[in-house]
PDB file of C-alpha atoms and ligand atoms in Angstrom:
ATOM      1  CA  UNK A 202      -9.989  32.987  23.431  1.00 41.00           C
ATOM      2  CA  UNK A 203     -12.283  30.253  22.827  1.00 51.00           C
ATOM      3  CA  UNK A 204     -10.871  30.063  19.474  1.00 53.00           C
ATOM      4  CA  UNK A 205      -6.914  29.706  20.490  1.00 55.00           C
ATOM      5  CA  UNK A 206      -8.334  26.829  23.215  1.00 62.00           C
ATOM      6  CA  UNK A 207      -9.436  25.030  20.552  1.00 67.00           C
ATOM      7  CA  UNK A 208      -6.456  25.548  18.195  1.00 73.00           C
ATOM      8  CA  UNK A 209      -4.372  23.845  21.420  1.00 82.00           C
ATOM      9  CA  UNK A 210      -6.437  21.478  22.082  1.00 82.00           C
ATOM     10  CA  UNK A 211      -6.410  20.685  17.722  1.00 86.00           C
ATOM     11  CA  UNK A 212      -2.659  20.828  17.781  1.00 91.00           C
ATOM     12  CA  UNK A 213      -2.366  18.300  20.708  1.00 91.00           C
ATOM     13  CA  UNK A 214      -4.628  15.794  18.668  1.00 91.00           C
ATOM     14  CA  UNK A 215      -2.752  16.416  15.779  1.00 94.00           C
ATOM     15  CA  UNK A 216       0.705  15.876  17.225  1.00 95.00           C
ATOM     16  CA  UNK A 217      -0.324  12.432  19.162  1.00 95.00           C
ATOM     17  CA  UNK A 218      -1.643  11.669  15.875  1.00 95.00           C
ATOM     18  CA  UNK A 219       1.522  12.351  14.404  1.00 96.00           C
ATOM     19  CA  UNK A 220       3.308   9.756  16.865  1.00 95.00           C
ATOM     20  CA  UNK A 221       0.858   7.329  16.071  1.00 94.00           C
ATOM     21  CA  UNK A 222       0.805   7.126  12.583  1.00 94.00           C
ATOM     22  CA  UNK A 223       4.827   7.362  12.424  1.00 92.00           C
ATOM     23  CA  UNK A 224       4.999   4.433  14.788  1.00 90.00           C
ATOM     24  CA  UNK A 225       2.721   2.842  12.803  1.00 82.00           C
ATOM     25  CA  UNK A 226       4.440   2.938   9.481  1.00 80.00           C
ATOM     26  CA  UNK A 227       7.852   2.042  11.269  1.00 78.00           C
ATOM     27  CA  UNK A 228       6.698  -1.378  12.468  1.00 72.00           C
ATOM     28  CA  UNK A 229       5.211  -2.132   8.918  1.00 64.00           C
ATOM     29  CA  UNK A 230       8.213  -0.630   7.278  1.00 57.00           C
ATOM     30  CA  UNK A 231       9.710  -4.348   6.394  1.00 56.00           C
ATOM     31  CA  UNK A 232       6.751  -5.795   4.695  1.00 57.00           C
ATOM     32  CA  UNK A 233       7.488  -9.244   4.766  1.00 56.00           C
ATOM     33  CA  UNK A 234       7.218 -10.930   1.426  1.00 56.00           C
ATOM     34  CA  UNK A 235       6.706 -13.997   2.158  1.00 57.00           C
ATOM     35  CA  UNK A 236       7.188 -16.973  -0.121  1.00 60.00           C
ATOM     36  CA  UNK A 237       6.198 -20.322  -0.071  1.00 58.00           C
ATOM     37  CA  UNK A 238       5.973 -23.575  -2.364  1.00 63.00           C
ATOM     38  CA  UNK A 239       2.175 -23.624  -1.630  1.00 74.00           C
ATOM     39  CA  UNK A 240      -0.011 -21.787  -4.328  1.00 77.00           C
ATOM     40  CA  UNK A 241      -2.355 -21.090  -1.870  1.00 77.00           C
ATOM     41  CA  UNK A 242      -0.562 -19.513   0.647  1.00 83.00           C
ATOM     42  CA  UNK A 243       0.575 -17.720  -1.994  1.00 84.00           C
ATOM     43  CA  UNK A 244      -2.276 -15.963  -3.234  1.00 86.00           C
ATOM     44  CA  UNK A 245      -3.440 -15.206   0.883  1.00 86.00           C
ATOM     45  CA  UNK A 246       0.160 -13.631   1.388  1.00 85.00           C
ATOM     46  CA  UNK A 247      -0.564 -11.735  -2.322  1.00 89.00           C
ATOM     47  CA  UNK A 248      -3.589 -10.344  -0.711  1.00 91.00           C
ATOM     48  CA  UNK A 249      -2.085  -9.456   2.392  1.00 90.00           C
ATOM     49  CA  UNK A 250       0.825  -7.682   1.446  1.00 90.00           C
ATOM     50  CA  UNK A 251      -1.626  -5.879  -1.078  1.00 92.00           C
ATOM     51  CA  UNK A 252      -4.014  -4.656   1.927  1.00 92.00           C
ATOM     52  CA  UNK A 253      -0.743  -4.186   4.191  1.00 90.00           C
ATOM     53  CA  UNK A 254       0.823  -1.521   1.190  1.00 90.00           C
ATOM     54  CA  UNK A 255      -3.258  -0.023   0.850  1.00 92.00           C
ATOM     55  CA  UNK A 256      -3.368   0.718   4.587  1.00 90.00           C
ATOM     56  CA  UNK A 257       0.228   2.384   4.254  1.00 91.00           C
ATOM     57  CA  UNK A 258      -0.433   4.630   1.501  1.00 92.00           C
ATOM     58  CA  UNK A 259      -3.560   5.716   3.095  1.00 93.00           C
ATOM     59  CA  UNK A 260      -1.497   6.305   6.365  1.00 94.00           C
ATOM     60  CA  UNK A 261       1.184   8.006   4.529  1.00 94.00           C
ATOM     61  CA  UNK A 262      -1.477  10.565   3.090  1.00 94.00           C
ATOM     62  CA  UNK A 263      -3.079  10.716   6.286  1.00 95.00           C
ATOM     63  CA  UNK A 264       0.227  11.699   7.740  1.00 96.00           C
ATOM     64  CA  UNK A 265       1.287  14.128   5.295  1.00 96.00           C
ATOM     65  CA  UNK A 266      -2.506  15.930   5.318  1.00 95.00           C
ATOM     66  CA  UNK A 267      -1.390  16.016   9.593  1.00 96.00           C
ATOM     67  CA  UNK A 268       2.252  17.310   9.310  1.00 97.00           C
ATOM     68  CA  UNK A 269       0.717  20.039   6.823  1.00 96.00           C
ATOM     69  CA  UNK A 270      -1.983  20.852   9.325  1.00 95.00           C
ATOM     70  CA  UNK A 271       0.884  21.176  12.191  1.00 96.00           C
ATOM     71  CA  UNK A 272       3.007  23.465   9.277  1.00 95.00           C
ATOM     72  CA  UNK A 273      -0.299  25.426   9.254  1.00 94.00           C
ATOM     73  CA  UNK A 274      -0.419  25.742  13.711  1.00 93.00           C
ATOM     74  CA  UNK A 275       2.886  27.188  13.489  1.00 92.00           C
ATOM     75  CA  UNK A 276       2.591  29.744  10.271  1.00 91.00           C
ATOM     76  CA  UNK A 277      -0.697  30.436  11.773  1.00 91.00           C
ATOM     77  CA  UNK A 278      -2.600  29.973   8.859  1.00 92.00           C
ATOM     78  CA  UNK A 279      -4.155  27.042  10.437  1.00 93.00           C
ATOM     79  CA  UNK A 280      -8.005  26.819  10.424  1.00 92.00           C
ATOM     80  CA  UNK A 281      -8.643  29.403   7.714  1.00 94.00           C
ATOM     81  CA  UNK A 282     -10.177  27.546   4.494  1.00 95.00           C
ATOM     82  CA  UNK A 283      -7.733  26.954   1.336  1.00 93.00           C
ATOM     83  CA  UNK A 284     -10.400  28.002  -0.975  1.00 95.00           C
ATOM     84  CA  UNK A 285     -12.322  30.591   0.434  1.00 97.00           C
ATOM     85  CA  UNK A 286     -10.387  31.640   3.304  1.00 94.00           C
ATOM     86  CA  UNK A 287     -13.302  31.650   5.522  1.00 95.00           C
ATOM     87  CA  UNK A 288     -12.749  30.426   8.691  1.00 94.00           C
ATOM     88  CA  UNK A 289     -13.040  27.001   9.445  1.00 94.00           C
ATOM     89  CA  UNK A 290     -15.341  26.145  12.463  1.00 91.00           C
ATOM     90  CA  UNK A 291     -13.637  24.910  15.378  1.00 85.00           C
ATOM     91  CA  UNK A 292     -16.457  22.176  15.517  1.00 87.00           C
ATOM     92  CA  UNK A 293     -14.838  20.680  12.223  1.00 91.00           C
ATOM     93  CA  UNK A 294     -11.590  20.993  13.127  1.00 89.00           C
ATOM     94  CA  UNK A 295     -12.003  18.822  16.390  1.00 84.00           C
ATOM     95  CA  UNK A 296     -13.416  16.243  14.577  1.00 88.00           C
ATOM     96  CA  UNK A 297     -11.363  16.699  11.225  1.00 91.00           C
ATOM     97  CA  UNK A 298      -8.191  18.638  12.333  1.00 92.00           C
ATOM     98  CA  UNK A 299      -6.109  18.402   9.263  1.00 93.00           C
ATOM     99  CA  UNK A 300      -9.197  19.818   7.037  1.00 93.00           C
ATOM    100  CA  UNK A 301      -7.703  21.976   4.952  1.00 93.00           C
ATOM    101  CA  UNK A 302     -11.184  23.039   3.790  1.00 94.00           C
ATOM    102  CA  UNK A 303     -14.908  24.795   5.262  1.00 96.00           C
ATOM    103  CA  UNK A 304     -17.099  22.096   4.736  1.00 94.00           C
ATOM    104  CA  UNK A 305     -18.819  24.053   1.834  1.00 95.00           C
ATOM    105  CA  UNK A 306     -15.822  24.131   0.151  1.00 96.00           C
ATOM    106  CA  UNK A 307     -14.942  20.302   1.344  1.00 94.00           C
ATOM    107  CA  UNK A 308     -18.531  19.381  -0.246  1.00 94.00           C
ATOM    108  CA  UNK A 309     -17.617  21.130  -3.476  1.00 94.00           C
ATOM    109  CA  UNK A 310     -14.350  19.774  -3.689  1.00 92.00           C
ATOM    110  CA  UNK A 311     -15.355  16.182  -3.068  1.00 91.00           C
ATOM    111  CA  UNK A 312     -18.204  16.759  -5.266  1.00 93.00           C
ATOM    112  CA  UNK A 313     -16.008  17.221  -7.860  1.00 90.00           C
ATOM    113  CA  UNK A 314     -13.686  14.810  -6.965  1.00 81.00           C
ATOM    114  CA  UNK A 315     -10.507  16.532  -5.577  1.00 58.00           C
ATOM    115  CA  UNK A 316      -8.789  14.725  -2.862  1.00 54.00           C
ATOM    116  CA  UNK A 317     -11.529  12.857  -0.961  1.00 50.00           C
ATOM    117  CA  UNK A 318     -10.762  13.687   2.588  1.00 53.00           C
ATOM    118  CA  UNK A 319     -11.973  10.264   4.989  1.00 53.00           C
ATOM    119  CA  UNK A 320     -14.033  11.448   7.176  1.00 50.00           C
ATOM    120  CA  UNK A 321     -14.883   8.075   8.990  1.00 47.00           C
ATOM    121  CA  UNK A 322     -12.344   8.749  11.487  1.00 46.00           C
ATOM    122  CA  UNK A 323     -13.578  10.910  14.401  1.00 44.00           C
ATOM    123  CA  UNK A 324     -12.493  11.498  17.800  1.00 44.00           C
ATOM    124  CA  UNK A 325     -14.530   9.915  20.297  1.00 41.00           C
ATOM    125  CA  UNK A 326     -12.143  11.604  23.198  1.00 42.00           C
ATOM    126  CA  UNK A 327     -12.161  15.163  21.683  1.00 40.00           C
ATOM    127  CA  UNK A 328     -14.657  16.037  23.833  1.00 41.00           C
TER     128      UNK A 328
HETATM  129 ZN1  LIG B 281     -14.265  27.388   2.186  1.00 85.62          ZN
END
């Protein structure tokens, strides 16, 4: 029981993460390239649109590793490590709930450089 509470709780993150990073990525969808005569301004829109693109391929990843975790909820293979098929604490998956991975298994694979999974974004309301 304690298990399928958190597996609700886990899908409810990941969903109104879902709608967040899909609304995101709509309102940057039209990247504005901007031009102008000024060399300058040219090089600080360069570096803009460059860090604009960077944070939308890292939300695009981010938003594909969620949609596979929701794919996961509803085959119910969700929580169960890809590697080892352990099961993944509930603990993790709170924090992390698109880890496809037991944090052994995360360690190893990061270790070995497969897929770095950020981990700097927790949620401070999932408790
Ligand atoms: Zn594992």
């Amino acid at each position: 029981m304690k298990l399928l509470s958190a597996k609700n709780e886990v899908q409810e993150i990941l969903e109104a993460k879902q709608a967040e990073l899909m609304g995101g990525l709509r309102n940057r969808e039209g990247i504005a390239i901007e031009k102008s005569a000024d060399q300058m301004d040219e090089i600080q829109y360069a570096t803009e649109r460059d860090l604009a693109i960077r944070n939308v391929d890292r939300e695009s990843a981010l938003l594909r590793q969620v949609k596979a975790a929701l794919r996961r909820i509803h085959n119910g293979t969700f929580g169960t490590c890809v590697d080892c098929e352990e099961t993944i604490s509930p603990k993790r998956l709170i924090a992390v709930p698109w880890a496809t991975r037991c944090i052994k298994c995360q360690e190893t694979a990061d270790r070995e450089g497969q897929e770095p999974e950020d981990a700097s974004e927790t949620f401070s309301n999932a408790a």
